[in-house]
CSV table of C-alpha atoms in Angstrom, one decimal:
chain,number,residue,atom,x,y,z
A,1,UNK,CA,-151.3,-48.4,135.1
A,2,UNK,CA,-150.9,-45.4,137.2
A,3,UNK,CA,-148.7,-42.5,137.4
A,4,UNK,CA,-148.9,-41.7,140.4
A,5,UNK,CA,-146.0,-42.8,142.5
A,6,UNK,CA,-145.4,-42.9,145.7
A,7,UNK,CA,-142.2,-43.7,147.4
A,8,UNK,CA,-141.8,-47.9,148.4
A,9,UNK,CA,-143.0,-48.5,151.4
A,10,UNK,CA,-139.5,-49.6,153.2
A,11,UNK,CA,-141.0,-49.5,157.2
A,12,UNK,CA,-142.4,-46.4,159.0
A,13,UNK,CA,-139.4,-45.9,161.0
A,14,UNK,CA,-137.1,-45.7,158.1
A,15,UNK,CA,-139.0,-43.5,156.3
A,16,UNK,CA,-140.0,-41.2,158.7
A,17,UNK,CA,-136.4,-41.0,159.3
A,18,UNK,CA,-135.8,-40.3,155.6
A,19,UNK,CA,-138.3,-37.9,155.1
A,20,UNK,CA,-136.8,-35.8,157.9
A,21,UNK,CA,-133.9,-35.4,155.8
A,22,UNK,CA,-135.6,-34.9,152.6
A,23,UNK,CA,-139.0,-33.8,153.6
A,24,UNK,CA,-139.5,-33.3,149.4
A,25,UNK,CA,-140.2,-36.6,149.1
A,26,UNK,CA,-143.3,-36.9,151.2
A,27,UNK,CA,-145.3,-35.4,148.2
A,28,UNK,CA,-146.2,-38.0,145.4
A,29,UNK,CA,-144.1,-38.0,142.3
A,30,UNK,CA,-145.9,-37.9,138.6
A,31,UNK,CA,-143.8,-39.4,136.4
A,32,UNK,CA,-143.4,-38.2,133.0
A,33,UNK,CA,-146.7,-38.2,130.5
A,34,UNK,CA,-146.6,-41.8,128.0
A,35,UNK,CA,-148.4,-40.1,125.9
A,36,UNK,CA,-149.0,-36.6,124.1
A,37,UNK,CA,-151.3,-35.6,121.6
A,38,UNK,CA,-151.5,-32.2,120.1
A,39,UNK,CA,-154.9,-30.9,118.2
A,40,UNK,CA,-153.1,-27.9,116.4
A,41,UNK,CA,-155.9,-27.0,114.6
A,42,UNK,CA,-159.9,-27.9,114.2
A,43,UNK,CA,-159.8,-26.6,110.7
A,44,UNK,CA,-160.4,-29.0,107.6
A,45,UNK,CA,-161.4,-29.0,104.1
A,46,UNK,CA,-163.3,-32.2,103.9
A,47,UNK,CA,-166.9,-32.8,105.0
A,48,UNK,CA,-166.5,-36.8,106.9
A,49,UNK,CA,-169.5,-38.5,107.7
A,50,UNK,CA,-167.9,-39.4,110.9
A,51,UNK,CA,-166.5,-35.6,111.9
A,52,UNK,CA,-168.2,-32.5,111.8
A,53,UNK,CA,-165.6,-30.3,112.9
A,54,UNK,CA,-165.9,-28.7,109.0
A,55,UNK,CA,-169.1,-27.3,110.8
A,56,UNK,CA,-169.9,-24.2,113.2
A,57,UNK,CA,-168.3,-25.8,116.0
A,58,UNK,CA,-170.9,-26.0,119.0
A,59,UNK,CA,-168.6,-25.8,121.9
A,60,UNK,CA,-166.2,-23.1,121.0
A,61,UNK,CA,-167.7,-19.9,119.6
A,62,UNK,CA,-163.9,-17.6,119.3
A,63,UNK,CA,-161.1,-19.3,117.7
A,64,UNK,CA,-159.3,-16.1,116.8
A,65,UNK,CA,-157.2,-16.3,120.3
A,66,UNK,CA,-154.9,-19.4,118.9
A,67,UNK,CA,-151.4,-20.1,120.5
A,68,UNK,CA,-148.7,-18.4,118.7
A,69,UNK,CA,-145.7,-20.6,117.3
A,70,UNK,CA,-143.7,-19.4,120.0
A,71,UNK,CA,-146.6,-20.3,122.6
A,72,UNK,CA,-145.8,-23.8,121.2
A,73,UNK,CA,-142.7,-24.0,121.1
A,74,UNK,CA,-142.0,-22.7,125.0
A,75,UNK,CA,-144.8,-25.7,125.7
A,76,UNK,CA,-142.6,-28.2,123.7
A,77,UNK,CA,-139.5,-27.2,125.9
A,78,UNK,CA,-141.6,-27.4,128.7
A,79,UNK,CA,-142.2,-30.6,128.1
A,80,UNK,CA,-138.9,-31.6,127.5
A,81,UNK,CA,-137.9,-31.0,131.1
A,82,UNK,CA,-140.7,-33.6,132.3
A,83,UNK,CA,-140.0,-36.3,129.7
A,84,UNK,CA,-137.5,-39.4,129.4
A,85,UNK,CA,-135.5,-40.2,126.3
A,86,UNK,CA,-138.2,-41.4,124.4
A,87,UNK,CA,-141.9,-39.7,124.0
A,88,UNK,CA,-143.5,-39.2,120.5
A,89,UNK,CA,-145.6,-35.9,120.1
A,90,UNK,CA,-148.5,-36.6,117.7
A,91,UNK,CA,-149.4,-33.8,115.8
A,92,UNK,CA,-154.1,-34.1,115.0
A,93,UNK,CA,-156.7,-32.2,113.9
A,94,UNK,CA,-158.9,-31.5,111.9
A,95,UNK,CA,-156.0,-31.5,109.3
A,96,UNK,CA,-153.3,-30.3,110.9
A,97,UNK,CA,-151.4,-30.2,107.3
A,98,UNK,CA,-153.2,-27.1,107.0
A,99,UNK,CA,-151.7,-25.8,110.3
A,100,UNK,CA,-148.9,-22.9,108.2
A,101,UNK,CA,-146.2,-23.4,110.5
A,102,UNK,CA,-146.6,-27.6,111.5
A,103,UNK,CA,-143.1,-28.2,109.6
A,104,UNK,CA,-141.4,-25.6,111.8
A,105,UNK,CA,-142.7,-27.2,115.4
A,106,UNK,CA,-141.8,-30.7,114.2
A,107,UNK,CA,-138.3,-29.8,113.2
A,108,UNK,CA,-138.5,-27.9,116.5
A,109,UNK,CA,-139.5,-31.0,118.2
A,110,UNK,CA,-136.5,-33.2,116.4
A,111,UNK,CA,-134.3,-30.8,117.9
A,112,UNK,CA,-135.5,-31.5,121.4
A,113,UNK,CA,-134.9,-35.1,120.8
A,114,UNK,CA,-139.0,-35.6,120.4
A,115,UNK,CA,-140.3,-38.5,118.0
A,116,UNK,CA,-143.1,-36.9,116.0
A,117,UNK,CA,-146.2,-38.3,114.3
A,118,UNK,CA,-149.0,-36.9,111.6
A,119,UNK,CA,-152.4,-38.1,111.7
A,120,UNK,CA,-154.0,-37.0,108.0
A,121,UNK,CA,-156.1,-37.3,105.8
A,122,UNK,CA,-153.9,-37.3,102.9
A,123,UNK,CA,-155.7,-34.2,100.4
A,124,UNK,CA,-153.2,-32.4,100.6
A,125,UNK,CA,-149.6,-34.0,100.0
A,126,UNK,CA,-148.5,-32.8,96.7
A,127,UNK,CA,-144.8,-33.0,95.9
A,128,UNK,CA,-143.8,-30.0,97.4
A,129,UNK,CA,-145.2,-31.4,100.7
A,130,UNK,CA,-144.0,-34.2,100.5
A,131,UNK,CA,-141.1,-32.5,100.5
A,132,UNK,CA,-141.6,-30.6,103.3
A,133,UNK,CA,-141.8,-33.4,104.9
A,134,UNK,CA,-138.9,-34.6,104.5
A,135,UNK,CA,-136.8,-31.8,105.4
A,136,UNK,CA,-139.0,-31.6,108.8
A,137,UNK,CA,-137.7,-34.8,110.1
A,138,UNK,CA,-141.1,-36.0,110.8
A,139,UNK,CA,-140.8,-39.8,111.9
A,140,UNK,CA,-144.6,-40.8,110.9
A,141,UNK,CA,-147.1,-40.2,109.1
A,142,UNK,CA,-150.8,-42.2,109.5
A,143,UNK,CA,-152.9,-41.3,106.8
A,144,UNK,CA,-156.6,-42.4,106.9
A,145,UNK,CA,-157.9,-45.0,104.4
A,146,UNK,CA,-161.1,-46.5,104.8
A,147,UNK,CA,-161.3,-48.7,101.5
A,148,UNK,CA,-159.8,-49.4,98.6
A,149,UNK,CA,-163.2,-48.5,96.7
A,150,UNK,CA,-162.8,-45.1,95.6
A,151,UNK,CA,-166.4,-44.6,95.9
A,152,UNK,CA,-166.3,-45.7,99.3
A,153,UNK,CA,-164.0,-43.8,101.0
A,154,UNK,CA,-164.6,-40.4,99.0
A,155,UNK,CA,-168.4,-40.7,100.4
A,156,UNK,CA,-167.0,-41.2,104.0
A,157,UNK,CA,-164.9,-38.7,103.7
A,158,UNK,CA,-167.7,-36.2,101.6
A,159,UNK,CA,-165.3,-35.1,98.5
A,160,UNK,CA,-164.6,-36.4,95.4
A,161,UNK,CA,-161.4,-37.0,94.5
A,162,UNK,CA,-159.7,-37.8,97.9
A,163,UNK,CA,-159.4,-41.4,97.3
A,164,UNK,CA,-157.0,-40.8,94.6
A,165,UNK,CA,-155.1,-37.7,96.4
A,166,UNK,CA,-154.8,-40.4,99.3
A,167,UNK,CA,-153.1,-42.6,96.6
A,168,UNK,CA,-151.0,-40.4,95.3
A,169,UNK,CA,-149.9,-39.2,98.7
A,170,UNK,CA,-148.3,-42.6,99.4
A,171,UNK,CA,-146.8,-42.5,96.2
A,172,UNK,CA,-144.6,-39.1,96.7
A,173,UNK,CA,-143.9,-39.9,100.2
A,174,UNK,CA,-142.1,-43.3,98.9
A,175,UNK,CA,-140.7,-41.0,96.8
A,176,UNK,CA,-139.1,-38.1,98.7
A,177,UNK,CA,-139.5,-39.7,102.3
A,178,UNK,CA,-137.0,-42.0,103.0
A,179,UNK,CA,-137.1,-43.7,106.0
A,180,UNK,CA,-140.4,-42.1,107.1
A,181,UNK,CA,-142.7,-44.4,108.7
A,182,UNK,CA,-146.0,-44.6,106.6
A,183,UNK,CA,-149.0,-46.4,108.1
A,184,UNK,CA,-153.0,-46.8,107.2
A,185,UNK,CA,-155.6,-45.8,109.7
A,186,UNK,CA,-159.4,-47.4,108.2
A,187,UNK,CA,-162.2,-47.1,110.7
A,188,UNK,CA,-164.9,-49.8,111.3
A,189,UNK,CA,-168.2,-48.6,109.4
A,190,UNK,CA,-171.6,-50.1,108.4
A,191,UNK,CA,-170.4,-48.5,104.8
A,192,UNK,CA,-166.6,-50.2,104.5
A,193,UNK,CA,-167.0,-53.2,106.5
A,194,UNK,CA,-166.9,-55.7,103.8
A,195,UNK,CA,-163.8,-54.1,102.3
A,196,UNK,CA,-161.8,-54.0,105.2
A,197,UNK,CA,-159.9,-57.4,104.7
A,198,UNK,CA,-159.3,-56.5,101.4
A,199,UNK,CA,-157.9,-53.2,102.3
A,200,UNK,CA,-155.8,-55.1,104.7
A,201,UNK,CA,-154.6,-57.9,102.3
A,202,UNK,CA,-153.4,-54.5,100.0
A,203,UNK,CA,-151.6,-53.0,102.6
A,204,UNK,CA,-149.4,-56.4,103.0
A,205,UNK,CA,-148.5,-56.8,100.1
A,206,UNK,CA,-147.7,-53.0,99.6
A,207,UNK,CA,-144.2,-52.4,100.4
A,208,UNK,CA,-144.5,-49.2,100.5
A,209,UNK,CA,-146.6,-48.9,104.0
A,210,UNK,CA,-145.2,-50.4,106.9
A,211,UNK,CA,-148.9,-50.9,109.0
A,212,UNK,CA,-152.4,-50.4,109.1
A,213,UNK,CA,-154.6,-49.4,112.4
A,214,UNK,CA,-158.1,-50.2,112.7
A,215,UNK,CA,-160.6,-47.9,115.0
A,216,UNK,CA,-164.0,-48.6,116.3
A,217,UNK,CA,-166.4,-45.8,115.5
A,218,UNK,CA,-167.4,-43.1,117.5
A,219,UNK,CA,-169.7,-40.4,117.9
A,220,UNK,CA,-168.9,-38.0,115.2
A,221,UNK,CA,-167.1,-34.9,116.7
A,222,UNK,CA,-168.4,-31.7,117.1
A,223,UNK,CA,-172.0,-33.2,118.0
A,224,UNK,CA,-174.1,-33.3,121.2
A,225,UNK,CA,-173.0,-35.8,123.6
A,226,UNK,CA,-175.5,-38.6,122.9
A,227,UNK,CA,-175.0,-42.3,124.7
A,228,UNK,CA,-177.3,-43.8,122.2
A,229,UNK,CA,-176.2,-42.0,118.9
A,230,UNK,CA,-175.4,-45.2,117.1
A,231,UNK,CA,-179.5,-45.7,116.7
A,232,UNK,CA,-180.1,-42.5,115.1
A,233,UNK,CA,-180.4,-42.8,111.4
A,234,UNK,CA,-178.1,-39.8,110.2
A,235,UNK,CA,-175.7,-42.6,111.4
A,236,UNK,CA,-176.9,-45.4,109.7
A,237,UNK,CA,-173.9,-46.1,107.1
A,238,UNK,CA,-171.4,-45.7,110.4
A,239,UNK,CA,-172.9,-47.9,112.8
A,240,UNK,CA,-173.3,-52.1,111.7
A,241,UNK,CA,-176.5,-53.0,111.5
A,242,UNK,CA,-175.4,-56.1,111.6
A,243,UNK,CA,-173.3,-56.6,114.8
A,244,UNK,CA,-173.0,-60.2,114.1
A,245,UNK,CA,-170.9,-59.5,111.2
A,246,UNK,CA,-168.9,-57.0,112.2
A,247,UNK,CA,-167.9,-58.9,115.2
A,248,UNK,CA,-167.2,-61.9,112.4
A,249,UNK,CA,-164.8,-59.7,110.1
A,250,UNK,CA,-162.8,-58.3,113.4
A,251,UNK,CA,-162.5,-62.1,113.9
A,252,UNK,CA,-160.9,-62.8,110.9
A,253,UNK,CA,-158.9,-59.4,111.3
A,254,UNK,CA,-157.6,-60.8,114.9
A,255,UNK,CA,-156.4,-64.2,112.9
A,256,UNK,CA,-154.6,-62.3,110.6
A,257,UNK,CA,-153.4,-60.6,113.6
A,258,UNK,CA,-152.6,-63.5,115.4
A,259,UNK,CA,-150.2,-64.5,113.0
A,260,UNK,CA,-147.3,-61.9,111.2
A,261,UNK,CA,-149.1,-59.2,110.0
A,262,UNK,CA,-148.7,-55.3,109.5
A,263,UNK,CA,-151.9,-54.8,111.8
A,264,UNK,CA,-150.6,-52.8,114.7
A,265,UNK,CA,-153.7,-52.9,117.0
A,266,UNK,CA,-153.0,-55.3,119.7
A,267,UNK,CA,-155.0,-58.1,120.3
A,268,UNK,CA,-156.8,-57.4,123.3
A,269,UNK,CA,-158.2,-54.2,121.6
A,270,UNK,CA,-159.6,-55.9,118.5
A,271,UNK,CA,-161.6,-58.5,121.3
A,272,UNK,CA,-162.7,-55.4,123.1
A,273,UNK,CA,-163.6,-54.0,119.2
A,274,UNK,CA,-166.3,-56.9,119.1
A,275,UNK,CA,-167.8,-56.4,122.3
A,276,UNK,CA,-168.5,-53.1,121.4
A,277,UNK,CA,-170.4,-53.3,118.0
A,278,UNK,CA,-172.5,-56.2,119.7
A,279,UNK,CA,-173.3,-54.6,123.1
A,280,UNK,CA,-172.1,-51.0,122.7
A,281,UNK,CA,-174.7,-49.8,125.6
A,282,UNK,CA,-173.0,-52.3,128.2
A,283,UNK,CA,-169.9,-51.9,127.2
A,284,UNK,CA,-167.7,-50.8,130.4
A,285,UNK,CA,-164.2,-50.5,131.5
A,286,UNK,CA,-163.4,-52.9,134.3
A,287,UNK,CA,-160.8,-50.6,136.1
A,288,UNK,CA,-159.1,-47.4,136.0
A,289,UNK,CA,-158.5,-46.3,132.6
A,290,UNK,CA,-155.0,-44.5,132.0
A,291,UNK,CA,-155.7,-41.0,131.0
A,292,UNK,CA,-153.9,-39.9,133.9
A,293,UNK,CA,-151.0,-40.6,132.2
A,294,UNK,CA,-151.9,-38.9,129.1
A,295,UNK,CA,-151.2,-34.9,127.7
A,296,UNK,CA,-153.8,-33.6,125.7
A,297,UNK,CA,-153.8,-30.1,123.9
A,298,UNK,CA,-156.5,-28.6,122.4
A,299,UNK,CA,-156.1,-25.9,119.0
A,300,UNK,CA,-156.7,-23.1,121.9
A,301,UNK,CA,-153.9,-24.3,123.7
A,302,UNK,CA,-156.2,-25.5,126.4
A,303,UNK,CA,-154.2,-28.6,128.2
A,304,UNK,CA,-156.1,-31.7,129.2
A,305,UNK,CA,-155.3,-35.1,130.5
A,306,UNK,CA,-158.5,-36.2,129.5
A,307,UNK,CA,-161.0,-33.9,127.6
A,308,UNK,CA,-163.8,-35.1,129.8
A,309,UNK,CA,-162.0,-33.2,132.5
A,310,UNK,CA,-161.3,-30.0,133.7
A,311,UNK,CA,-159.1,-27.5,131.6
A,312,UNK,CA,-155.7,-27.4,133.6
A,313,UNK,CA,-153.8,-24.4,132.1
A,314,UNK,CA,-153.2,-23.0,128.9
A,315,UNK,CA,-150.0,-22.8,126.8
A,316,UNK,CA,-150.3,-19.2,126.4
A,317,UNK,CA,-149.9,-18.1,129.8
A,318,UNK,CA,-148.6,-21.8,131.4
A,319,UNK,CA,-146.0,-23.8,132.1
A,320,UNK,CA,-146.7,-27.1,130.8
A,321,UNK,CA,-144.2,-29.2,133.7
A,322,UNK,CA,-145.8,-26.8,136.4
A,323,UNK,CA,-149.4,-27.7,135.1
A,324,UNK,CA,-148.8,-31.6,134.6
A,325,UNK,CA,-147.3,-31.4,138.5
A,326,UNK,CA,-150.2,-28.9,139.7
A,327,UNK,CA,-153.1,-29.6,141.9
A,328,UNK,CA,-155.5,-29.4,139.3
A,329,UNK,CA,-153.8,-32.4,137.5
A,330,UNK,CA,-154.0,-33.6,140.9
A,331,UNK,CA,-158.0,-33.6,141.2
A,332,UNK,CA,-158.2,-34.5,137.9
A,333,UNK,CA,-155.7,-37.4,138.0
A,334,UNK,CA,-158.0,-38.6,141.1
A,335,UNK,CA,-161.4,-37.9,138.9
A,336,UNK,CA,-160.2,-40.3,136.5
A,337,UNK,CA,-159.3,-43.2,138.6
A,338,UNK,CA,-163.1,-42.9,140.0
A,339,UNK,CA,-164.8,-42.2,136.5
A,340,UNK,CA,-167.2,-44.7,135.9
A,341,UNK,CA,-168.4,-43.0,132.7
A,342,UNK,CA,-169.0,-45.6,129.6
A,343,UNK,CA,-166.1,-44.2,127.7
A,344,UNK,CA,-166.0,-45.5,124.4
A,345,UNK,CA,-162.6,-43.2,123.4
A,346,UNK,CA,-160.7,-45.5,125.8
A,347,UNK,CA,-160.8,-48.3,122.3
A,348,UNK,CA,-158.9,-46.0,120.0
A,349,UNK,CA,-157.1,-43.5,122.3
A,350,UNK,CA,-154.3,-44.5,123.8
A,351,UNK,CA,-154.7,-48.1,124.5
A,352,UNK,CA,-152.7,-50.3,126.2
A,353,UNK,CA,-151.8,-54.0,126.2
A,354,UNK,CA,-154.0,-55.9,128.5
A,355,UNK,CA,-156.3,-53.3,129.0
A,356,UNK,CA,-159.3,-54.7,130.9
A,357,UNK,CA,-162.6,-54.5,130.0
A,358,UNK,CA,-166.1,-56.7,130.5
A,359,UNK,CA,-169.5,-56.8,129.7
């Protein structure tokens, strides 16, 4: 998958002949982004085990310069002008709940015919929320989950009590939502592992929740870039240490898959999920990943592709089409199709059917 495109090859004589009339198209042509995610804010009021953004963050020291709502809003019409009919802005944090003015930029993306999405954690949907949420037009909303033992998921998460605000969450968005999409995100832990097939029997049978996602874990955030964290003990309730059995459960999890399920991750991805617990220092993409084809924006309004490369512009002073068509998207777009980094992000972000990868 690549979006870089070039003109079809149709002979050298006709296109020379071409491009002398419309020398414009001699230049390669990025087609629009497939996919755009938007970090509106790095602010959060729980303490995760697997996120320490609720920390001093250790890469960015100023976050008083944040994008305005109009900043936002000209990079959402910005965007509009590069994308097709149909491209879903997904709105992350931290908790972007806690973002003041997230209902007013995804009604403003509805009005600029944008699908939008809502990655929480769940604390804070109350009924007035919930509300809010439905006069926003928001499409989705992915709550996290990671087990259907309250003492589980409220030590992942470090509070008390967000298991049952997680619960009653669902139960006011059935409520005053209708239509919205509701969906279960659980993450693959040395603590939750067993529950995980219960958790996804639940959500079957639960009318109320049209899917559940399952994600590998990762280095928390906000942490030094380590390629062997998963040995350290602080981390010893994330990572298996049993890789046997966590490849066994995502076996039974691909079965399930296999067959009519709510699970939404596809079926190459859960393979590529056992690989990784049971050789996560050899684990390797076998081609070009496709990050060049994705829009990233940071809570400073920094824009990425991918956030292991260079910062390309800034919705503060930038136009998001000019920056996706610049040369620095350029150079980065050609960094990534020779990056040879072991990137474990490629298994939760973004991935695509058929995606290859190989021990």
């Amino acid at each position: 998958m690549c979006s870089l495109r070039y003109i079809k090859d149709i002979g050298r004589t006709a296109r020379e002949e071409m491009m002398s009339f419309f020398p414009f198209l001699s230049k390669p042509v990025y087609t629009p982004p497939d996919f755009v995610c938007i970090g509106i804010t790095d602010a959060c009021m729980l303490k995760c085990k697997m996120c320490q953004k609720w920390k001093e963050d250790i890469f960015i020291k100023d976050k008083a310069n944040e994008p305005t709502v109009a900043d936002w809003k000209r990079a959402i019409s910005s965007l509009r002008t590069l994308s097709g009919n149909y491209l879903q802005i997904n709105f992350g944090g931290g908790e972007p709940l806690l973002k003041k003015e997230i209902f007013e930029l995804v009604s403003f993306c509805r009005q600029n015919k944008f699908k939008t999405n809502i990655a929480t954690n769940g604390y804070l949907i109350n009924e007035e929320m919930a509300k809010r949420i439905a006069d926003s037009g928001l499409d989705s909303v992915i709550i996290s989950l990671d087990s259907l033992s309250e003492e589980t998921h409220d030590y992942l998460r470090g509070k008390n009590g967000t298991y049952r605000q997680v619960m009653n969450a669902l139960e006011l968005l059935d409520k005053f939502c209708n239509g919205l999409y509701k969906g279960i995100c659980s993450v693959i832990y040395q603590k939750n592992m067993e529950d995980l097939l219960g958790l996804e029997a639940w959500v079957e049978k639960d009318s109320r929740i049209n899917s559940v996602y399952f994600m590998a874990a990762m280095q928390p955030n906000n942490t030094i870039p380590d390629s062997r964290w998963y040995e350290k003990e602080e981390y010893h309730q994330l990572w298996p240490k049993d890789p046997v059995r966590a490849s066994a459960i995502i076996s039974e999890l691909l079965n399930i898959r296999k067959g009519k399920s709510k699970i939404t991750n596809q079926i190459s991805q859960l393979e590529a999920f056992k690989l990784y617990y049971q050789y996560p220092a050899q684990f390797v993409k076998a081609s070009q990943c496709n990050m060049d084809a994705a829009l990233h924006f940071s809570s400073l309004g920094d824009i990425f592709l991918c956030y292991r490369w260079q910062v390309l512009g800034n919705v503060k002073t930038d136009d998001v089409a000019s920056v996706w068509n610049s040369r620095k998207a350029k150079e980065a777009r050609q960094g990534i199709a020779g990056c040879k980094d072991n990137c474990h992000f490629l298994l939760n972000c973004y991935f695509k059917e058929g995606y290859p990868f190989k021990i």
